Short mmCIF file of C-alpha atoms in Angstrom, two decimals:
data_model
loop_
_atom_site.label_atom_id
_atom_site.label_comp_id
_atom_site.label_asym_id
_atom_site.label_seq_id
_atom_site.Cartn_x
_atom_site.Cartn_y
_atom_site.Cartn_z
CA MET R 1 -32.10 -27.88 4.56
CA ASP R 2 -31.75 -27.62 8.35
CA THR R 3 -31.73 -24.30 10.25
CA ALA R 4 -27.92 -24.23 10.69
CA ALA R 5 -27.39 -24.75 6.97
CA GLN R 6 -29.92 -22.02 6.16
CA ASN R 7 -28.14 -19.58 8.50
CA MET R 8 -24.77 -20.41 6.91
CA SER R 9 -26.21 -19.81 3.44
CA THR R 10 -27.74 -16.49 4.52
CA ALA R 11 -24.41 -15.42 6.02
CA THR R 12 -22.51 -15.95 2.76
CA ASP R 13 -24.92 -15.33 -0.11
CA ASP R 14 -24.25 -11.57 -0.04
CA ILE R 15 -20.47 -11.97 -0.49
CA ILE R 16 -19.06 -10.38 -3.64
CA GLN R 17 -15.43 -11.36 -3.12
CA ILE R 18 -12.76 -11.79 -0.48
CA LEU R 19 -10.40 -8.95 0.45
CA ASN R 20 -7.14 -9.57 -1.37
CA PRO R 21 -3.87 -10.05 0.58
CA SER R 22 -2.32 -6.66 -0.21
CA ASP R 23 -5.50 -4.87 0.87
CA CYS R 24 -5.23 -6.61 4.25
CA PHE R 25 -2.19 -4.36 4.76
CA THR R 26 -4.27 -1.19 4.51
CA LEU R 27 -7.09 -2.75 6.52
CA ALA R 28 -4.61 -3.43 9.33
CA MET R 29 -3.67 0.26 9.23
CA ASP R 30 -7.38 1.13 9.28
CA GLU R 31 -7.70 -0.87 12.50
CA GLU R 32 -4.61 0.75 14.03
CA ILE R 33 -6.06 4.21 13.38
CA ARG R 34 -9.50 3.23 14.68
CA GLN R 35 -7.97 1.96 17.92
CA GLU R 36 -7.02 5.60 18.60
CA ASN R 37 -10.67 6.67 18.20
CA MET R 38 -9.88 8.14 14.80
CA PRO R 39 -11.85 7.53 11.56
CA GLY R 40 -9.73 4.74 10.10
CA SER R 41 -7.81 4.69 6.84
CA GLN R 42 -9.78 7.36 4.98
CA CYS R 43 -8.17 9.17 2.06
CA GLY R 44 -9.08 12.07 -0.19
CA PHE R 45 -8.23 13.46 -3.63
CA ALA R 46 -9.28 17.09 -4.17
CA LEU R 47 -9.58 19.18 -7.31
CA GLU R 48 -9.82 22.95 -6.97
CA LEU R 49 -11.79 24.44 -9.86
CA ALA R 50 -11.74 27.86 -11.50
CA SER R 51 -15.53 28.10 -11.71
CA ALA R 52 -18.69 26.21 -10.86
CA PRO R 53 -18.79 22.90 -12.78
CA ASP R 54 -21.89 21.33 -14.31
CA SER R 55 -23.13 19.43 -11.24
CA THR R 56 -25.89 17.64 -13.18
CA ALA R 57 -23.33 16.24 -15.64
CA ILE R 58 -21.07 15.21 -12.74
CA GLU R 59 -23.92 13.33 -11.09
CA GLN R 60 -24.78 11.56 -14.35
CA ARG R 61 -21.15 10.50 -14.90
CA ILE R 62 -20.88 9.23 -11.30
CA HIS R 63 -24.11 7.25 -11.80
CA GLU R 64 -22.64 5.72 -14.96
CA PHE R 65 -19.48 4.86 -13.04
CA SER R 66 -21.51 3.12 -10.34
CA GLN R 67 -23.41 1.13 -12.96
CA ARG R 68 -20.11 0.02 -14.50
CA PHE R 69 -18.47 -0.67 -11.13
CA PRO R 70 -21.25 -1.67 -8.68
CA LEU R 71 -18.58 -2.57 -6.12
CA VAL R 72 -18.71 1.12 -5.10
CA PHE R 73 -21.79 0.20 -3.06
CA ALA R 74 -20.12 -2.74 -1.29
CA SER R 75 -19.67 -3.04 2.46
CA LEU R 76 -16.52 -4.45 4.06
CA GLN R 77 -17.61 -7.24 6.42
CA GLN R 78 -15.79 -9.72 8.62
CA ARG R 79 -16.93 -13.35 8.41
CA GLY R 80 -15.00 -15.55 10.77
CA LYS R 81 -11.33 -14.55 10.51
CA ARG R 82 -11.50 -13.17 6.96
CA PHE R 83 -12.87 -9.96 5.42
CA PHE R 84 -15.11 -9.76 2.37
CA TRP R 85 -16.71 -7.17 0.13
CA CYS R 86 -20.45 -7.73 0.57
CA GLN R 87 -23.63 -6.40 -0.96
CA ARG R 88 -25.55 -3.81 1.06
CA GLU R 89 -29.27 -4.06 1.57
CA HIS R 90 -29.68 -0.48 0.32
CA LYS R 91 -27.48 1.60 -1.97
CA HIS R 92 -26.12 4.80 -0.41
CA PRO R 93 -25.84 8.12 -2.29
CA LEU R 94 -22.45 8.64 -3.93
CA PHE R 95 -22.67 12.35 -4.75
CA HIS R 96 -23.09 15.12 -2.16
CA GLN R 97 -23.11 18.92 -2.49
CA HIS R 98 -22.08 21.48 0.15
CA LYS R 99 -22.79 25.19 -0.39
CA THR R 100 -22.43 28.43 1.53
CA THR R 101 -23.61 31.95 0.76
CA ASP R 102 -21.09 33.46 3.16
CA SER R 103 -18.30 34.96 1.04
CA SER R 104 -16.34 36.46 3.94
CA ASN R 105 -14.16 33.41 4.57
CA GLU R 106 -14.54 31.00 1.69
CA ALA R 107 -11.14 29.34 2.04
CA GLU R 108 -11.92 28.40 5.64
CA PHE R 109 -15.31 26.94 4.63
CA HIS R 110 -13.68 24.70 2.03
CA HIS R 111 -10.88 23.63 4.35
CA GLN R 112 -13.21 22.86 7.25
CA THR R 113 -15.64 20.93 5.04
CA VAL R 114 -12.85 18.72 3.65
CA GLN R 115 -11.44 18.31 7.15
CA GLN R 116 -14.83 17.30 8.57
CA LEU R 117 -15.37 14.75 5.79
CA LEU R 118 -11.97 13.15 6.42
CA ASN R 119 -12.53 13.14 10.19
CA HIS R 120 -16.04 11.67 10.04
CA LEU R 121 -16.12 8.65 12.34
CA GLN R 122 -18.34 5.78 11.17
CA ALA R 123 -18.34 2.01 11.64
CA ARG R 124 -16.25 0.12 9.09
CA GLU R 125 -19.26 -1.99 8.06
CA THR R 126 -21.49 1.00 7.25
CA ILE R 127 -19.12 3.67 5.95
CA PRO R 128 -19.35 4.14 2.15
CA ALA R 129 -16.25 2.78 0.42
CA LEU R 130 -16.30 5.76 -1.95
CA GLU R 131 -18.01 9.17 -2.02
CA PHE R 132 -17.84 12.32 -4.14
CA HIS R 133 -18.39 15.82 -2.71
CA LEU R 134 -18.81 19.13 -4.52
CA ILE R 135 -18.02 22.03 -2.17
CA GLN R 136 -19.12 25.45 -3.44
CA SER R 137 -19.04 29.09 -2.42
CA ALA R 138 -19.33 32.31 -4.39
CA ASN R 139 -15.75 32.33 -5.71
CA LYS R 140 -14.36 28.90 -4.89
CA ASN R 141 -15.22 25.33 -5.95
CA THR R 142 -13.69 22.06 -4.72
CA PHE R 143 -14.46 18.54 -5.91
CA LEU R 144 -13.41 15.92 -3.32
CA MET R 145 -13.28 12.19 -3.74
CA ARG R 146 -13.16 10.43 -0.36
CA TRP R 147 -12.53 6.69 -0.02
CA ILE R 148 -11.41 4.05 2.45
CA HIS R 149 -7.95 2.75 1.65
CA PRO R 150 -8.75 -0.98 1.44
CA PHE R 151 -11.09 -0.07 -1.46
CA CYS R 152 -8.46 1.51 -3.70
CA ASP R 153 -5.01 3.07 -3.49
CA ALA R 154 -3.78 6.47 -4.72
CA LYS R 155 -3.23 5.11 -8.23
CA GLY R 156 -6.77 3.73 -8.23
CA ALA R 157 -8.11 7.10 -7.10
CA ASP R 158 -6.23 8.77 -9.95
CA LEU R 159 -7.84 6.32 -12.40
CA ILE R 160 -11.32 6.98 -11.00
CA LEU R 161 -10.84 10.71 -11.59
CA ARG R 162 -9.53 9.98 -15.09
CA TYR R 163 -12.68 7.99 -15.77
CA LEU R 164 -14.89 10.86 -14.62
CA CYS R 165 -12.89 13.35 -16.68
CA THR R 166 -12.92 11.24 -19.87
CA ASP R 167 -15.59 12.71 -22.15
CA ASP R 168 -15.32 10.03 -24.84
CA ALA R 169 -17.69 7.15 -23.98
CA GLU R 170 -15.63 4.64 -25.98
CA GLN R 171 -12.50 5.55 -24.01
CA ARG R 172 -14.39 5.10 -20.74
CA LYS R 173 -15.18 1.52 -21.80
CA GLN R 174 -11.45 0.74 -21.61
CA PHE R 175 -11.58 1.01 -17.80
CA ASP R 176 -12.16 -2.42 -16.27
CA PHE R 177 -11.81 -4.65 -13.24
CA PRO R 178 -8.59 -6.51 -12.54
CA LYS R 179 -8.82 -10.29 -12.61
CA LEU R 180 -10.67 -11.56 -9.56
CA GLU R 181 -7.56 -13.53 -8.60
CA PRO R 182 -5.48 -10.99 -6.58
CA LEU R 183 -2.22 -9.89 -8.19
CA VAL R 184 -0.31 -11.10 -5.12
CA ASN R 185 -1.61 -14.62 -5.75
CA GLN R 186 -0.98 -14.36 -9.50
CA GLN R 187 2.66 -13.45 -8.87
CA LEU R 188 3.16 -16.10 -6.18
CA ALA R 189 1.82 -18.77 -8.55
CA LYS R 190 4.96 -18.25 -10.68
CA TYR R 191 7.23 -19.62 -7.92
CA ARG R 192 7.80 -23.11 -6.51
CA TRP R 193 7.12 -23.71 -2.82
CA TRP R 194 10.79 -23.73 -1.87
CA GLN R 195 11.35 -20.44 -3.72
CA LYS R 196 8.51 -18.90 -1.70
CA VAL R 197 10.17 -20.06 1.52
CA LEU R 198 13.47 -18.45 0.47
CA MET R 199 11.63 -15.23 -0.45
CA PHE R 200 9.93 -15.20 2.94
CA ILE R 201 13.28 -15.60 4.74
CA LYS R 202 14.86 -12.85 2.61
CA ALA R 203 12.08 -10.40 3.50
CA LYS R 204 12.31 -11.25 7.21
CA ARG R 205 16.06 -10.56 7.15
CA TYR R 206 15.41 -7.22 5.44
CA ILE R 207 13.03 -6.18 8.23
CA SER R 208 15.46 -7.40 10.91
CA GLN R 209 18.19 -5.27 9.35
CA LEU R 210 15.93 -2.19 9.39
CA ASP R 211 15.05 -2.79 13.01
CA THR R 212 18.66 -2.58 14.20
CA LEU R 213 18.21 1.22 14.14
CA GLN R 214 15.48 2.90 16.18
CA SER R 215 13.38 5.30 14.11
CA ILE R 216 13.21 8.99 14.95
CA ILE R 217 9.68 10.14 15.81
CA HIS R 218 9.01 13.90 15.93
CA ALA R 219 5.37 13.70 17.03
CA ASP R 220 4.52 14.68 20.61
CA THR R 221 3.35 11.22 21.64
CA SER R 222 2.46 12.41 25.17
CA LYS R 223 -0.75 13.83 23.66
CA ALA R 224 -3.78 11.87 22.48
CA PRO R 225 -4.76 12.23 18.79
CA LYS R 226 -7.83 14.43 18.20
CA GLN R 227 -8.17 15.13 14.47
CA LEU R 228 -6.48 15.09 11.10
CA ASN R 229 -5.50 18.46 9.68
CA PHE R 230 -3.71 19.36 6.46
CA LYS R 231 -1.85 22.18 4.78
CA THR R 232 -1.12 22.26 1.06
CA PHE R 233 1.32 24.39 -0.90
CA THR R 234 1.42 24.65 -4.70
CA LEU R 235 4.76 25.84 -6.05
CA SER R 236 5.31 28.00 -9.11
CA ILE R 237 6.24 26.54 -12.50
CA GLY R 238 9.73 28.00 -12.09
CA GLN R 239 10.22 26.42 -8.67
CA THR R 240 8.89 23.10 -9.95
CA GLN R 241 11.24 23.11 -12.94
CA ALA R 242 14.21 23.88 -10.67
CA ILE R 243 13.24 21.06 -8.28
CA ASN R 244 12.78 18.58 -11.15
CA LYS R 245 16.25 19.46 -12.42
CA LEU R 246 17.82 18.99 -8.98
CA ASN R 247 15.86 15.79 -8.53
CA ARG R 248 17.36 14.28 -11.71
CA GLN R 249 20.81 15.57 -10.73
CA HIS R 250 20.79 14.00 -7.27
CA VAL R 251 18.89 10.72 -7.72
CA GLY R 252 18.44 10.20 -11.47
CA LEU R 253 15.39 9.42 -13.55
CA THR R 254 14.38 6.20 -11.80
CA GLY R 255 14.53 7.31 -8.17
CA GLY R 256 12.59 10.58 -8.21
CA SER R 257 10.66 9.90 -5.01
CA LEU R 258 13.95 9.45 -3.12
CA TYR R 259 14.72 13.15 -3.59
CA TYR R 260 11.55 14.16 -1.76
CA ILE R 261 12.17 11.57 0.96
CA GLY R 262 15.76 12.69 1.54
CA CYS R 263 14.83 16.38 1.60
CA PHE R 264 12.00 15.70 4.04
CA MET R 265 14.35 13.76 6.33
CA ARG R 266 16.74 16.71 6.45
CA ALA R 267 13.88 19.19 6.94
CA LEU R 268 12.52 17.20 9.89
CA ASN R 269 15.96 16.91 11.41
CA LYS R 270 16.36 20.70 11.33
CA MET R 271 13.23 20.97 13.49
CA ASN R 272 14.97 19.16 16.33
CA PRO R 273 18.46 17.76 15.60
CA ASP R 274 18.61 16.21 19.07
CA GLN R 275 15.39 14.20 18.70
CA ALA R 276 15.82 10.70 20.14
CA GLY R 277 16.39 7.86 17.70
CA GLU R 278 19.04 6.59 15.33
CA ALA R 279 17.54 6.81 11.83
CA TYR R 280 14.72 8.15 9.69
CA CYS R 281 12.59 5.43 8.16
CA THR R 282 9.58 5.71 5.85
CA PRO R 283 7.47 3.14 3.98
CA TYR R 284 6.89 3.40 0.24
CA ALA R 285 4.68 1.47 -2.16
CA PHE R 286 5.55 -1.28 -4.59
CA ASN R 287 2.84 -1.30 -7.26
CA LEU R 288 1.93 -4.65 -8.83
CA ARG R 289 -0.27 -3.16 -11.54
CA ARG R 290 0.89 -3.17 -15.12
CA ASN R 291 1.96 0.36 -16.04
CA LYS R 292 -0.92 1.03 -18.43
CA ALA R 293 -3.59 -0.95 -16.57
CA LEU R 294 -6.89 0.91 -16.30
CA SER R 295 -8.27 -0.98 -13.30
CA PRO R 296 -9.33 1.71 -10.80
CA LEU R 297 -10.83 -0.44 -8.05
CA LEU R 298 -9.42 -3.00 -5.61
CA SER R 299 -5.95 -1.71 -4.82
CA ASN R 300 -3.24 -4.17 -5.70
CA HIS R 301 -0.14 -2.51 -4.37
CA VAL R 302 2.26 -3.92 -1.81
CA ALA R 303 3.78 -1.37 0.54
CA PRO R 304 6.17 -2.85 3.11
CA LEU R 305 9.39 -1.49 1.58
CA PHE R 306 11.27 1.23 3.43
CA ALA R 307 13.71 4.02 2.77
CA GLN R 308 15.95 4.35 5.82
CA ALA R 309 18.90 6.63 6.57
CA PRO R 310 21.01 6.85 9.74
CA LYS R 311 20.97 10.25 11.41
CA SER R 312 24.76 10.48 10.98
CA LEU R 313 24.32 10.72 7.18
CA LEU R 314 21.93 13.66 7.20
CA PRO R 315 24.45 16.54 7.33
CA ASP R 316 25.94 15.44 3.98
CA ARG R 317 23.30 15.79 1.24
CA ALA R 318 25.34 13.99 -1.40
CA ALA R 319 26.08 11.07 0.93
CA LEU R 320 22.41 10.86 1.95
CA PHE R 321 21.12 10.66 -1.61
CA GLN R 322 23.83 8.18 -2.56
CA HIS R 323 22.80 6.01 0.40
CA LEU R 324 19.09 6.13 -0.54
CA LYS R 325 19.88 5.36 -4.19
CA GLN R 326 22.07 2.40 -3.24
CA GLN R 327 19.38 1.12 -0.89
CA ASN R 328 16.82 1.31 -3.68
CA THR R 329 19.19 -0.36 -6.14
CA ASN R 330 19.77 -3.21 -3.70
CA THR R 331 16.03 -3.60 -3.20
CA ILE R 332 15.53 -4.06 -6.95
CA ARG R 333 18.65 -6.18 -7.48
CA GLU R 334 17.77 -8.55 -4.64
CA LYS R 335 14.07 -8.51 -5.62
CA LEU R 336 13.05 -7.56 -2.11
CA ASP R 337 9.79 -6.19 -3.50
CA TYR R 338 8.73 -9.64 -4.70
CA ALA R 339 10.24 -11.24 -1.60
CA PHE R 340 7.47 -9.59 0.40
CA LEU R 341 4.71 -11.36 -1.51
CA PRO R 342 4.77 -14.52 0.68
CA ILE R 343 4.77 -12.33 3.79
CA MET R 344 1.79 -10.34 2.53
CA TRP R 345 -0.07 -13.58 1.81
CA ALA R 346 0.80 -15.08 5.22
CA ALA R 347 -0.03 -11.87 7.09
CA SER R 348 -3.51 -11.81 5.56
CA TRP R 349 -4.34 -14.75 7.84
CA LEU R 350 -3.39 -12.84 11.00
CA SER R 351 -5.87 -10.93 13.12
CA LEU R 352 -5.90 -7.20 12.40
CA ALA R 353 -4.30 -6.49 15.78
CA GLN R 354 -1.44 -8.92 15.08
CA HIS R 355 -1.00 -7.68 11.52
CA GLY R 356 -0.89 -4.01 12.57
CA GLU R 357 1.58 -4.68 15.37
CA LYS R 358 3.99 -6.50 13.05
CA LEU R 359 3.68 -3.80 10.40
CA ARG R 360 4.22 -0.82 12.63
CA ASN R 361 6.45 -1.90 15.47
CA SER R 362 10.15 -2.63 15.38
CA MET R 363 10.93 -6.19 16.47
CA ARG R 364 13.99 -4.94 18.39
CA THR R 365 12.64 -1.91 20.24
CA GLY R 366 8.86 -2.29 20.06
CA THR R 367 8.62 1.37 18.98
CA ASP R 368 7.05 2.62 15.75
CA ARG R 369 9.05 1.73 12.65
CA SER R 370 8.01 4.77 10.55
CA SER R 371 9.30 8.30 11.07
CA PHE R 372 6.70 9.58 8.58
CA TRP R 373 4.47 8.32 5.78
CA PHE R 374 5.14 9.29 2.18
CA SER R 375 3.31 9.15 -1.15
CA ASP R 376 4.32 10.55 -4.52
CA ILE R 377 1.62 10.27 -7.18
CA GLY R 378 3.92 11.89 -9.72
CA ASN R 379 2.38 13.65 -12.71
CA VAL R 380 -1.42 13.59 -12.55
CA ASN R 381 -2.50 12.74 -16.08
CA LEU R 382 -6.16 13.65 -16.48
CA SER R 383 -7.59 13.37 -19.99
CA ASN R 384 -7.77 17.15 -20.18
CA ALA R 385 -7.41 20.17 -17.91
CA SER R 386 -11.17 20.72 -17.79
CA PHE R 387 -13.63 19.25 -15.32
CA PHE R 388 -17.25 19.46 -16.48
CA ASN R 389 -16.94 22.95 -17.99
CA SER R 390 -14.50 24.24 -15.37
CA ASP R 391 -10.70 24.43 -15.42
CA ILE R 392 -8.78 22.48 -12.77
CA THR R 393 -6.44 24.90 -11.03
CA LYS R 394 -4.96 22.72 -8.29
CA ILE R 395 -4.84 19.12 -7.10
CA TYR R 396 -3.95 17.72 -3.69
CA HIS R 397 -4.44 14.47 -1.81
CA LEU R 398 -4.97 13.53 1.82
CA CYS R 399 -4.78 10.52 4.11
CA GLN R 400 -5.45 9.56 7.69
CA ILE R 401 -2.34 8.46 9.60
CA SER R 402 -1.58 6.31 12.59
CA SER R 403 0.06 8.05 15.53
CA PRO R 404 2.93 7.85 15.70
CA PRO R 405 4.26 8.91 13.24
CA ALA R 406 1.26 11.29 12.96
CA ILE R 407 2.58 12.97 9.82
CA ALA R 408 2.41 12.18 6.09
CA PHE R 409 4.18 14.01 3.27
CA LEU R 410 2.31 13.75 -0.05
CA SER R 411 3.37 15.14 -3.40
CA CYS R 412 2.05 15.35 -6.95
CA GLN R 413 2.51 17.46 -10.07
CA PHE R 414 -0.25 18.92 -12.21
CA ASN R 415 -0.03 21.56 -14.94
CA GLN R 416 3.77 21.65 -14.44
CA GLN R 417 3.35 22.65 -10.79
CA LEU R 418 4.36 20.68 -7.73
CA THR R 419 1.90 20.46 -4.85
CA LEU R 420 3.06 19.39 -1.40
CA SER R 421 0.42 18.24 1.07
CA TYR R 422 1.25 17.88 4.75
CA ASN R 423 -1.25 15.69 6.61
CA PHE R 424 -0.81 15.70 10.37
CA ILE R 425 -2.59 14.63 13.54
CA GLU R 426 -3.38 17.39 16.00
CA PRO R 427 -2.23 18.06 18.67
CA LEU R 428 0.77 15.75 18.08
CA PHE R 429 1.78 18.31 15.45
CA THR R 430 0.57 21.92 15.21
CA GLU R 431 -0.05 24.19 12.22
CA GLU R 432 2.86 26.38 13.32
CA GLN R 433 5.21 23.39 13.26
CA ILE R 434 4.01 22.41 9.78
CA GLU R 435 4.55 25.92 8.43
CA ALA R 436 8.09 25.90 9.81
CA LEU R 437 8.63 22.41 8.40
CA HIS R 438 7.48 23.51 4.93
CA LYS R 439 10.03 26.33 4.91
CA ASN R 440 12.72 23.76 5.64
CA VAL R 441 11.40 21.41 2.94
CA LEU R 442 11.31 24.16 0.31
CA GLU R 443 14.84 25.21 1.19
CA GLU R 444 16.03 21.60 0.89
CA LEU R 445 14.23 20.96 -2.40
CA LEU R 446 15.77 24.08 -3.97
CA THR R 447 19.32 23.62 -2.65
CA GLU R 448 21.94 22.98 -5.35
#
């Protein structure tokens, strides 16, 4: 074998598998965020615990998880124009503990530790794809899972936590890898070439239609992004029940996320009704997984669909929700979700810069397409309400954001309580603005 052939072999023999097309979407967002000297597409899922958990048992379960899913040690590497999950020369620690003996300001210690972990800047090739952190003080305990978005999505993160929380070893064996063939490719294989062309055209028309209206951006884009911050609010059981009832009343059983989106649009608009732009627009995810699939790693969602509403509709709540419902109905009826599969596949061949530009920027105006980011995990279904001998009292999730829009609105329900997490880039948004925004959101969510 000549030297060139040996070098080629060395360059590829550590490859585990190629990044799948839908994960190229989140990798493009990772690049967009990194271009602003921010940490990339890092996300977090936090459990607040009533007491100190059994840290030895946690570490053992995490070790078992890593033995079952060794991809947790993989490194994301670029080879030529494509990206691959590759083996590292050395395994990195997965479990970290953070403790303080200062009981004077425990809440601040926990918040700052989570914030520092999400704002940690590290090269894409060396950053761990997944880490677990136990943050402890005298009267407060937080378990944080931090991951990079191309590794798994919010549903995958939920499944990882479910694995850790599942005490029965036989039940843990039900968790598995998806087929190595990406779900995007599996779905595309069902269509003939000419059908794929028609799907591609349909999706392009959908985006062109969205881009006729310029999105409203509330972030102060004259300032450079410095760090991610977050504020979370857990509502009472009574408030949550009232919101769930209003949710069903306004958007029905199948469009629950639309209620949060519509209320958030109206809440933002109250902050500055004269903000430039013609419509609010936010992306939401289309999940390709089977409903009961227990495949926690390698996110397989597609997320280029949008909920958009002209500013003129916002004063009329009923008209706004009817518009969002009809938009969602049309998306399903016209199979716009599947129409994006050929685009996702084609875009995976673009450079990250090209991919990110096409994802974020309106073709008509060149400005950012998203007014805010949104994620609704729904009901968090852990195997039980206990986490290694401690009760789970609260759950919230976090994500880095590109700027603009510099704000993400994340929701989930656990133990019959709704938690709203506002993730925002400072100084484009301030804590005072977020507190005022939350008051607006709560008022909207609870309005008959």
